Amino acid sequence: MKKNKIIFWSLLAAIPMLLAVAGCKKFLDRKPLTATLQDLNQGALEGQVLGMYSNLRTLAGFSLLPWIDFHSIRGDDAQKGSDNTDGNEVITEFDTYQYTKDDWAPNTYWNDHYAMINLANEALYTAVDSLKVSDAASLRNIGEACFFRAYSYFELVKTYGDVPLINFKVKTAAQGIVPKSPASRIYEFIDSNLQAAVSLLPVSSSEYGAGYDGRLTKGAANTLWAQTYLFRSNWARVAALCTEVIASNQYSLVPNFSDIWRTEGENGPESIFEMQAYVGPGAASNSAVDFGSDWGTSQQVRRNGAPIEWNLGWGWNTPTDKLVSDWPADDPRKQQTILFSGQNDGGRDLGGFGANVPAYSNPAGTGGLAQKYWNKKLYTGNDPTIRQSTGYINASGAARWINHRILRYADVILMLAEADNELGNGAAAAENLELIRNRASGNKGPLRTIVPKIDFVNQAQMRQAIKDERRWEFAMEGYRFYDLVRWGDADAVLGPLGYTHRARFYPIPQKAIDLSGGVLTQNPEW
């Protein structure tokens, strides 16, 4: 896997600078590309598509703090974390739902998703309008661009509701100023893009050739498509798409839950799609081998006024007291997901390294850890072998090598369980739920006493069991807030934290409205 990462990132490094920076410019600030027709060939198209993979790693709206703010901190199981001197505005804005219309994180989230859409539009213009490609490699590239465009619009529509639909190459700033389209139209556009992606993408990333672990597949497109139907409660389509992913025989559950998150678990059998990061030996002093991401660094253990040891990162996205108290003590995933300050990390079977974690102490500057609990799914950033090899010892770069697990097979199984239950097939739902719970128990079988088997009693009972299972299986991964919203549970669960119904959607950034000259309008409740 490591060798393939080196090949993949060497190819990314070779992308012409024009393409490398294209996706990073802000929406409405884009200048048209000036490449001539002679420049446009299959290699250029490939470069544009590889730039979209780079965007997942480098644009903050996809794998850094803005993504964490929107996906994780708005739920009841995660909080800002860090220490009392760092990012307190996030507590107000995301932990207590006092949204702002003009702040760095929401502006970045909006801009970065439209930057990705813009890059996808340019690639599709290159492929379809300029080159009129028909070779197999270029058709795969079209499938990749369609996936990234659908992925970006899905993030936007579930976050903002109605948003501008731009499905063409923007050649002038004025062309990028369009009014919002209704969410139903956005979903139709997502459907058309994912239908194309499914038809054009390969079954396995091996079909791209050696060194391309992590590139998009039919399974990724079908999984994302199922997620979009989940948000629309179209249970028949969810079931059909999840069944197709399962029938492909490309994926399986990893026997040990903790192994998903270890470095050797990257692009493993449970992985459907990951943001790829690579940091080579000596990267701390040699940027040429650093294709890392602050996705991992941002969520590492943070020490107050600490020496280098245990000051591993920024300390964001930490578990809440409520998650710790609600989670059944006999579920091994609790210890595999939550790292407790002042305790041993539990060793390999529980996702640790056999280290004794320093105690929590507050306020800042006292030398203890800044939070009581940490996201253990990112704790691989404490791998002493990799830290020494890369030279990234502390918060300046620790854990930059961690991939972001965006789509994994467990979600396919639980989506199918939820769909089957809503379609009146509770027995099948229970069977799929059991796959997840048995793995969580350590594969102890149906007669186990920990994480016990749950039999179907009635639809309401199974519905709640599936909701609970999603909470434990995907804790700290960014599912919780959006699950609560789509279930209609957000008012009851998040209300005590300050949530009101209008907080299901975020206000459109005021800067985007101002740049549009009023063509773009604010969400009605804001």
Phi, psi and omega in degrees: 000318183295319179299317180296324177299318181298315179299313183300313184284335172295322177294319179297323181295336183274356179298133178306148185302325179304317181284325183296326183264350188302316184284351186266353181278147187288148174304135183078351175257003185290138171259146181293144174293147183248018180297140177275168181300326180295332180284338188273106178220181184299326178297320178293320177298315177301319179297319177298318181292318177299330176298330177291321175298319177298323179301323178302327185272325190256334181275126187298333181291349184252328185215011182239205191303316178301320177299315180298318180302310185287319188273320192251310188293336179286349176276178180270353185261351182227153178223172184306312181080217183059222176229181188289351182258359191241115170065039182296337179297335180292326178300313180296316190282317187248325179287329183240009169067028173266073188297148176243151181268356184209087179211160186302310187298307179294324176298317180294318181301313179297308183300317185292324179289324175286332173297318177295317178300318180297318179294321177296318178299319179295319179296319180291326174297316178302313186287315190268313186273321183272307186269333185051054188289154176218356180287157187299318182296318180292324177296324174297319178300320177299317177300320179296315180297320178297320177299309184297325178293317178295317180301315181294317180291328176295318177299319181290315186291325179282343179268321186245343188085235179294132180217162177296137177256112178242108185242029182216163176288124180277114182262337175224157180301323182297326180294334181278359180264102181225152178287170178290147170255149179297153182304325180299322178289322178298317179295323176299319179293319175301315180302314183294323179291319181286329174299317177295318181299316180299321183286336187254335184280153179284162176292322183231146177294344178297339180288347174283343185111172182296142175089013183242033173306136175097354177283162192290151182224172173302321180300320178295316180295317179293323179294313177299319180298318177299320178300319181294323177288331175301320180289343178256005180055034176267083192292327180296318179290321176302311182298317182295316182290318178295321178298323178295319178298314181297317183292343179291341180058030179264348190225156176204160177286136174289132184303318180257116183309319183296332184292341176303323192264351180284160182303319180288351177272357180296137181056035181278187185296337179270350183279127174258323175202135179225146164290127185268132175228144178216132175229119184270174178304134178075016185298331182301333180242008182216094184295344181294341178246019179249101172244044185272180182220147176279009172307311180285315182301321185295340186244015180276163177306135179238134181250140180281117177058042193265157161289179187302316183300129179076000170265076194269343184184203187271341173079023181273164175062070181250151180296151178268162173302324182296317178298316181297317183284327182284331188286125179305134186294335184274000179275112181303335180298336178298312179285339179274347182251329184247123174265124185262125174297142178082010179230165171291146184283359172091354179076185191301316184298337179251021175081017182248191181233014182077023183263149173270120185276132178301160182284158174284139171208143180220145013275187181298151176091003184265352176096347177272182178283150189280344181223159178284329185225155181223160178282103185286342178294343176252008185290349176300346174296348177266010179298110187296329181294313181290320180300315180292320182295315183280338186085359177273095187266326188231201190298344182291341181195003181302138174073016178292349183270359187278129173286146173270115178283101186274313179232128176225160191297328179303327179292322177301315182295317182284329173296318179295320177299316180295316180296315179300318180296317180290337178272002178090014180250067186296326180296318178294322177300317180296324179296317180288323175301321181296327177302318181286317183289324178295317176300319180299326182285350188095023179059050183270356174092174189291341182266010183294161177254340176263145187042061190295157177298140178248116178273154178287129174248306176204171186298317181296319179296316180290324177302314180293322179298320179291320176301314180297319183295321176298323180298314183284317184295321187251018181305134178073007181261358176095015179269330198301309184301310183292328174297313180299321180294311184291331177284346187079018183260355189297320181301316183287317186281318186263348180308315179299343179267357180114359181289137168235167190301326182293342181286358175296329175245146178269148176293147175297136178304133182298326180297321178295321178295316180297317180296333181278353183068026178093356177295319176274127184249155182288153174302141189306320185277002180240000000 
